[in-house]
Coordinates of C-alpha atoms and ligand atoms in Angstrom, one line a residue:
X487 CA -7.7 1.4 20.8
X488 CA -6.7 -2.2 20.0
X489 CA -5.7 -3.0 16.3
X490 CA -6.6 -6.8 14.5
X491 CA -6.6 -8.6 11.9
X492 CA -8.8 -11.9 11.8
X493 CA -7.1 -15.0 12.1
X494 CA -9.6 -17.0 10.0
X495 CA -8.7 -14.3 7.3
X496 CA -5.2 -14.3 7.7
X497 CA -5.0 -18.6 7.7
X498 CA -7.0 -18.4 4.1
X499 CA -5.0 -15.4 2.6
X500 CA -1.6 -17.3 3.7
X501 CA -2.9 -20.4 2.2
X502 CA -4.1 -19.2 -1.1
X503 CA -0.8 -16.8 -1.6
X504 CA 1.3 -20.4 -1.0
X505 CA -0.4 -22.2 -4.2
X506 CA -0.4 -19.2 -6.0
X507 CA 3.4 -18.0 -5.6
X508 CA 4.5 -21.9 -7.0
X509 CA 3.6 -20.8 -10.1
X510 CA 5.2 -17.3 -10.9
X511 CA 8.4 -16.2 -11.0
X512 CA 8.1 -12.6 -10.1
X513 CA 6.2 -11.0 -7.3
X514 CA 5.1 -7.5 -7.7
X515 CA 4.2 -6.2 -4.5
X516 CA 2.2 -3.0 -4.0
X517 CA 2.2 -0.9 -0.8
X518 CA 0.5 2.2 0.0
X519 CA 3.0 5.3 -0.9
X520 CA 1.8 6.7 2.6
X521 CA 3.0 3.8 4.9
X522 CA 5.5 1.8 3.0
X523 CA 6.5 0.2 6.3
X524 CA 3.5 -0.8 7.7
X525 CA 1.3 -1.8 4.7
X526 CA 4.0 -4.7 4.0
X527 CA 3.8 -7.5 5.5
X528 CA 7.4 -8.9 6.0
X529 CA 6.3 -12.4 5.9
X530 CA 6.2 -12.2 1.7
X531 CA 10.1 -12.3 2.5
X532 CA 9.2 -15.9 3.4
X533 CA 6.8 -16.6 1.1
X534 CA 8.5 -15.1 -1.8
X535 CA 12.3 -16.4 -1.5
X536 CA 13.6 -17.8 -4.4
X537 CA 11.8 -15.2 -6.6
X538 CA 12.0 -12.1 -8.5
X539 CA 10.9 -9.1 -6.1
X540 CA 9.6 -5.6 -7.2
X541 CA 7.7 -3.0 -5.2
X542 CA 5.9 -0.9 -6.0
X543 CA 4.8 1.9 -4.2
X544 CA 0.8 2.9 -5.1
X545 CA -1.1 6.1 -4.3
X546 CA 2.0 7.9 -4.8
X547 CA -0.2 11.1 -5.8
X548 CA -1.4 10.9 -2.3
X549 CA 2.3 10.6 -0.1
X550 CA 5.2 13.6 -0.2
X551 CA 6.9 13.7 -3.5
X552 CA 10.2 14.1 -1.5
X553 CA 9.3 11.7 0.3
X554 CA 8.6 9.1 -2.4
X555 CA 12.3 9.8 -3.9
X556 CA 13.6 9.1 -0.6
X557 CA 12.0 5.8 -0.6
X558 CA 13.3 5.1 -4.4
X559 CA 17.2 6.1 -2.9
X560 CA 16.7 3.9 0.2
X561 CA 15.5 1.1 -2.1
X562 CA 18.1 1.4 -5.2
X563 CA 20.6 1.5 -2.2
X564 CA 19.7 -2.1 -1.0
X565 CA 19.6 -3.6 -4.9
X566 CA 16.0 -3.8 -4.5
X567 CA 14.1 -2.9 -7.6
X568 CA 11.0 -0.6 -6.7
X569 CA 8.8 2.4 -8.4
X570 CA 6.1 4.9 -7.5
X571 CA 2.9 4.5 -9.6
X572 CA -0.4 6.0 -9.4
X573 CA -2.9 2.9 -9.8
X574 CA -5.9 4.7 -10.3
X575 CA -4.7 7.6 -13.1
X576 CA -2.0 5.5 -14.7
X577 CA 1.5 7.2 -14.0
X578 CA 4.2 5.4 -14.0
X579 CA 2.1 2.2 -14.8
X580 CA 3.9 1.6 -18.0
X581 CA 7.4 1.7 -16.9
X582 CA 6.8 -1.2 -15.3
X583 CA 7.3 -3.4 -18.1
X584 CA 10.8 -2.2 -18.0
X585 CA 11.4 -2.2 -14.5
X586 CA 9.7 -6.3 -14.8
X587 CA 12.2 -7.2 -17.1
X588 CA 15.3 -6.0 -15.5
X589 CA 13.7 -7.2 -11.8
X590 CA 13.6 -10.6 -13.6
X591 CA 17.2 -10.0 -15.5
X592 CA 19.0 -13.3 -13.9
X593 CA 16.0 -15.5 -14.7
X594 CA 16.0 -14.6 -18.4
X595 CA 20.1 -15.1 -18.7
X596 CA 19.4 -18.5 -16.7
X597 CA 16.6 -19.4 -19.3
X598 CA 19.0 -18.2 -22.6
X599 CA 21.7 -20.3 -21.3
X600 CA 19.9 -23.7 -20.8
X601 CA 18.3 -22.6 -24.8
X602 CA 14.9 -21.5 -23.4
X603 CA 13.7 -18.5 -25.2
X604 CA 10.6 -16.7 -24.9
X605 CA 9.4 -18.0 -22.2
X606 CA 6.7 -15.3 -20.7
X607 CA 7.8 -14.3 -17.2
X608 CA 4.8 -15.3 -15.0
X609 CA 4.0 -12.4 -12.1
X610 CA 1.7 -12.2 -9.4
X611 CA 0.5 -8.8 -7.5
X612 CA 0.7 -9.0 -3.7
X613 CA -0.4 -6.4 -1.6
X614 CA -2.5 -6.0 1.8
X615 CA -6.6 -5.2 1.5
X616 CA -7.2 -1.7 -0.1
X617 CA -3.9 -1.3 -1.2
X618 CA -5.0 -0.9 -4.9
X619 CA -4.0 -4.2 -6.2
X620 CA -7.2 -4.8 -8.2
X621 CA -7.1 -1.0 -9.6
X622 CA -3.5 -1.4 -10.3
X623 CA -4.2 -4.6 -12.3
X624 CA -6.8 -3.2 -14.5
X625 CA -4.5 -0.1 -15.1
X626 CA -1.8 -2.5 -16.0
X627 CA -4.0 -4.4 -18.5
X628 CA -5.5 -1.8 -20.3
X629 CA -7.1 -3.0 -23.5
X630 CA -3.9 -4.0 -25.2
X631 CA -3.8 -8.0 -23.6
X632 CA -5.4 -10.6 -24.1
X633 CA -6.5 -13.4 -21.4
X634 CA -5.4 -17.0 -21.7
X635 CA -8.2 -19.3 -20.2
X636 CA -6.6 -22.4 -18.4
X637 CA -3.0 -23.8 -20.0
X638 CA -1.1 -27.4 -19.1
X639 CA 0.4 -27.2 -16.1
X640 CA -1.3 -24.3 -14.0
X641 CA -4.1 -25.2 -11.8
X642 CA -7.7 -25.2 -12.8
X643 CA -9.4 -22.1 -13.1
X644 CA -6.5 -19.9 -13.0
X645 CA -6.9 -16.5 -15.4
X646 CA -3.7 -15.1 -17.2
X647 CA -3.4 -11.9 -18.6
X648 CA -0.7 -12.1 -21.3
X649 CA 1.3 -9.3 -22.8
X650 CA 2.9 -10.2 -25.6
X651 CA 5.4 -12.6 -25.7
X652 CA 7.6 -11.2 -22.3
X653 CA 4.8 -11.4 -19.5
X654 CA 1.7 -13.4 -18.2
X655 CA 0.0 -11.8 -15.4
X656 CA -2.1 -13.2 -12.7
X657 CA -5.7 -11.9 -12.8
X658 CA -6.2 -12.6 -9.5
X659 CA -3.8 -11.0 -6.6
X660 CA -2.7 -12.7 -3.8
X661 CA -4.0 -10.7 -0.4
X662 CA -1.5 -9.8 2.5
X663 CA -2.6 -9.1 5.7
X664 CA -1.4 -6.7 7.6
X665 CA 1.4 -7.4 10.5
X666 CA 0.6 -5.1 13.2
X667 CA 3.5 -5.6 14.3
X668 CA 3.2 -2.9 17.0
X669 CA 0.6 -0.4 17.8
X670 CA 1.9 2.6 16.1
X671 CA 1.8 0.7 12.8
X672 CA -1.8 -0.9 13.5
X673 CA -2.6 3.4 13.8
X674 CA -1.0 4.0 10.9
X675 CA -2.7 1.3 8.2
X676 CA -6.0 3.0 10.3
X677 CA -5.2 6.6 9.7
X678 CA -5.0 6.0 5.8
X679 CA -8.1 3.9 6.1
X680 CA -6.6 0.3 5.7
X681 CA -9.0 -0.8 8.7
X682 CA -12.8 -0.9 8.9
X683 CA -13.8 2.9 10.2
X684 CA -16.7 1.1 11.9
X685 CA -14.7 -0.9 14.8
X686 CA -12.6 2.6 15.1
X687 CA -13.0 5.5 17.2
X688 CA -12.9 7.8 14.3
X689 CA -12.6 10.9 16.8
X690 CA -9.1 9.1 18.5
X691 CA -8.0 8.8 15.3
X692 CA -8.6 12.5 13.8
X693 CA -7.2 13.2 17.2
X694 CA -3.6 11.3 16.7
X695 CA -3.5 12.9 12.9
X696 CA -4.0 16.4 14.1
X697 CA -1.2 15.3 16.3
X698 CA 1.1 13.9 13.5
X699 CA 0.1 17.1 11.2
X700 CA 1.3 19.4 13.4
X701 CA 4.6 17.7 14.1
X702 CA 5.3 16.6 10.6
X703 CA 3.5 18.9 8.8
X704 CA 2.8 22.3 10.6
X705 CA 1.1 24.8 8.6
X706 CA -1.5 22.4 6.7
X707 CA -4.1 22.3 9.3
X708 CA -4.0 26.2 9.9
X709 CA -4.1 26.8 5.7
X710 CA -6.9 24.3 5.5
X711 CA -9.1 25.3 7.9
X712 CA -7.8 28.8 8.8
X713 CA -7.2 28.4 12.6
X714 CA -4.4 28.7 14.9
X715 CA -2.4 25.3 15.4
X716 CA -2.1 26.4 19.2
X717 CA -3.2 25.2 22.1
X718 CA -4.0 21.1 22.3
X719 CA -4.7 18.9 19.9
X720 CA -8.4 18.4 21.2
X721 CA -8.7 22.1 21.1
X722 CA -8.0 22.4 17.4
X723 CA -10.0 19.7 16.6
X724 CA -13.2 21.8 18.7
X725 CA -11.5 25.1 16.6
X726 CA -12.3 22.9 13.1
X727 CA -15.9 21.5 14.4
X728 CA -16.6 25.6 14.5
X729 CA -15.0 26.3 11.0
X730 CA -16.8 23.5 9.4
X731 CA -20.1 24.3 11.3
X732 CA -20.4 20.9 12.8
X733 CA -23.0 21.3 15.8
X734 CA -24.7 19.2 17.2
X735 CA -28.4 20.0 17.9
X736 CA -27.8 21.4 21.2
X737 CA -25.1 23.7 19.9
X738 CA -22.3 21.5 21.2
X739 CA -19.7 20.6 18.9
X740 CA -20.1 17.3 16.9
X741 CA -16.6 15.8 17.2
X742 CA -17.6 12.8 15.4
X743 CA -18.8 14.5 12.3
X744 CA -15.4 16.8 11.9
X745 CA -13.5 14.0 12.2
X746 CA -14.6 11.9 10.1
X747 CA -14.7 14.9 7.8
X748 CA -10.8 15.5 8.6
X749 CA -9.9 11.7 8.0
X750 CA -11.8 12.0 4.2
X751 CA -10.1 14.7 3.4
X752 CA -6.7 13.5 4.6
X753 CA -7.8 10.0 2.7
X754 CA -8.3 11.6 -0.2
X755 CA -5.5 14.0 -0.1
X756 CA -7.5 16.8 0.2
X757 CA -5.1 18.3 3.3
X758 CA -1.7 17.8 0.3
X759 CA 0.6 15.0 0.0
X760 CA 1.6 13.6 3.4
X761 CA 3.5 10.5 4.2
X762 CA 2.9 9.4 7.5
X763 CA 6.8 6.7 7.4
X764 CA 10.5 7.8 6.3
X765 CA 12.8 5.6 5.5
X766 CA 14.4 7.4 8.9
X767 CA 12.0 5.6 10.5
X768 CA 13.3 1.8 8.9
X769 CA 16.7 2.9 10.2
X770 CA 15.6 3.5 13.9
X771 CA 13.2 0.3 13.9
X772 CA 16.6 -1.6 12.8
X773 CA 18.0 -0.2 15.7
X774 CA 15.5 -1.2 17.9
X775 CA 14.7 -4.6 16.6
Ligands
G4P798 P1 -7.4 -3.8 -3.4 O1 -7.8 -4.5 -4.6 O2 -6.0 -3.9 -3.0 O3 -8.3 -4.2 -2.2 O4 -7.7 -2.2 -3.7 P2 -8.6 -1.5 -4.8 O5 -8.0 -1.7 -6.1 O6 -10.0 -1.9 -4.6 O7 -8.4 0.0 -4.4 C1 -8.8 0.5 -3.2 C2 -9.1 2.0 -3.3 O8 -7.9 2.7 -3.6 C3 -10.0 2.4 -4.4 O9 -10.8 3.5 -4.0 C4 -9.1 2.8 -5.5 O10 -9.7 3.7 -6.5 C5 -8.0 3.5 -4.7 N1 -6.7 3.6 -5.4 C6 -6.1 2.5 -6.0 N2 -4.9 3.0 -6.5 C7 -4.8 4.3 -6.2 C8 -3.8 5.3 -6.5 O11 -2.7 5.1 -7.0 N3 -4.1 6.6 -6.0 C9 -5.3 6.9 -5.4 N4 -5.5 8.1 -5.0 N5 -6.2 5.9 -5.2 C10 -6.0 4.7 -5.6 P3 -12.3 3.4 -3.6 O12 -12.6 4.8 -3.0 O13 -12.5 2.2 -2.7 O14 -13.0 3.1 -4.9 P4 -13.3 4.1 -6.1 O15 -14.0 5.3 -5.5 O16 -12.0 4.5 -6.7 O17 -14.2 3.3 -7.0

């Protein structure tokens, strides 16, 4: 199974993120709590030097909650300011006011020093497709802002969503698309759902988590679905077409259907919180880089 991203796509993202990022001085990215390696793109490096960085890692209620404060140590260990937030239920949304204004700490001293004060921090959010950007800017908003329709000095047609006096937003977030920089990461952004199911093989893909699972996670396949994790992985995934009753007419099993009923329920965290990258895993790529 070949992984892609289309060019065409790509070349318009890129260029829209270039005009955009002129104009803030902090870029909040999001990745998915789940695959914090492969849902960055390291090309933001690039594209965002010279400015304020914070990450943020979303869908946090879906990924290991040990693994999430292993991800916060390996970050506060390289100076980088990140947190875990849950876009779509709120937590740890606020605290990211806090987290802006120290992310941004050398920019305000640099302002009060040449007499500027009060100047709003401008911010954009970055993140791949799905990633919850648009969810996490809503959350972020809330009712308590206000929007500023176009201002001197920022291009036509460009929405602001101001808080206060500290912070103007960007309503619109810049898209990232994914690197795929090898195959195991183009599997990866899949398995959590980051690509289109259609151009998949959804039952290669059930196939590969079932593998992962048992590895990673043994026990949660045999607790969900009450079957042995022996044997192959294509035999477990036969063992959960009979638990779930999915036959097709002839009484064969339908391996589509169960997968594609394993992937939803891994999706939507139905199977508990699993991260499918370590920061373990950064270390060893290093190495092999
Ligand atoms: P995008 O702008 O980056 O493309 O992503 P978007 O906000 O559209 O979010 C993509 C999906 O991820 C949405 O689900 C959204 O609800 C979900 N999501 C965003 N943040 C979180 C989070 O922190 N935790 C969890 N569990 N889910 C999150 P959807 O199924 O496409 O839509 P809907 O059913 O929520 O309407």
């Amino acid at each position: 199974m070949k992984y892609q991203w289309y060019p065409g796509h790509m070349t318009k993202a890129k260029r829209m993120m270039q005009e955009n990022i002129k104009l803030v001085d902090l870029v909040i990215e999001l990745v998915d709590a789940r695959i914090p390696l492969s849902s960055r793109n390291p090309d933001i490096d690039e594209l965002g030097r010279q400015k304020s960085r914070l990450i943020l890692f979303n869908k946090s209620d879906l990924a290991d909650a040990a693994v999430n404060r292993a991800w916060m140590d390996y970050f506060a260990g390289k100076g980088v300011h990140a947190a875990e937030v849950n876009a779509r239920s709120g937590a740890g949304v606020k605290s990211v006011h806090t987290i802006v204004q120290e992310a941004c700490k050398e920019k305000i001293e640099r302002d009060r020093k040449r007499g500027i004060r009060n100047r709003p921090i401008r911010a954009m959010v970055v993140g791949i497709p799905n990633v919850g950007k648009s969810t996490f800017i809503n959350t972020f908003a809330g009712k308590a802002c206000t929007k500023t329709g176009n201002k001197p000095g920022v291009t036509k047609g460009k929405q602001w969503i101001r808080f206060g006096k500290n912070l103007e937003l960007l309503d619109t977030p810049g898209i990232l698309w994914p690197k795929f920089a090898d195959q195991a990461m183009g599997l990866r952004l899949a398995l959590v759902g980051s690509l289109n199911d259609e151009i998949l093989h959804i039952d290669e893909l059930a196939l590969s988590l079932i593998a992962f699972l048992r590895e990673r996670y043994p026990g949660t396949l045999s607790g969900r679905f009450g079957i042995e994790e022996a044997g192959d992985n294509f035999s477990i995934l036969v063992e959960i077409c009979k638990k779930r009753r999915c036959f097709l007419k002839g009484g064969e099993p339908d391996l589509r259907k169960a997968s594609s009923m394993l992937m939803e329920e891994f999706r939507s965290g139905k199977l508990g919180r699993i991260t499918l990258e370590r920061p373990e895993q950064e270390k060893q790529d290093e190495k092999d880089m």
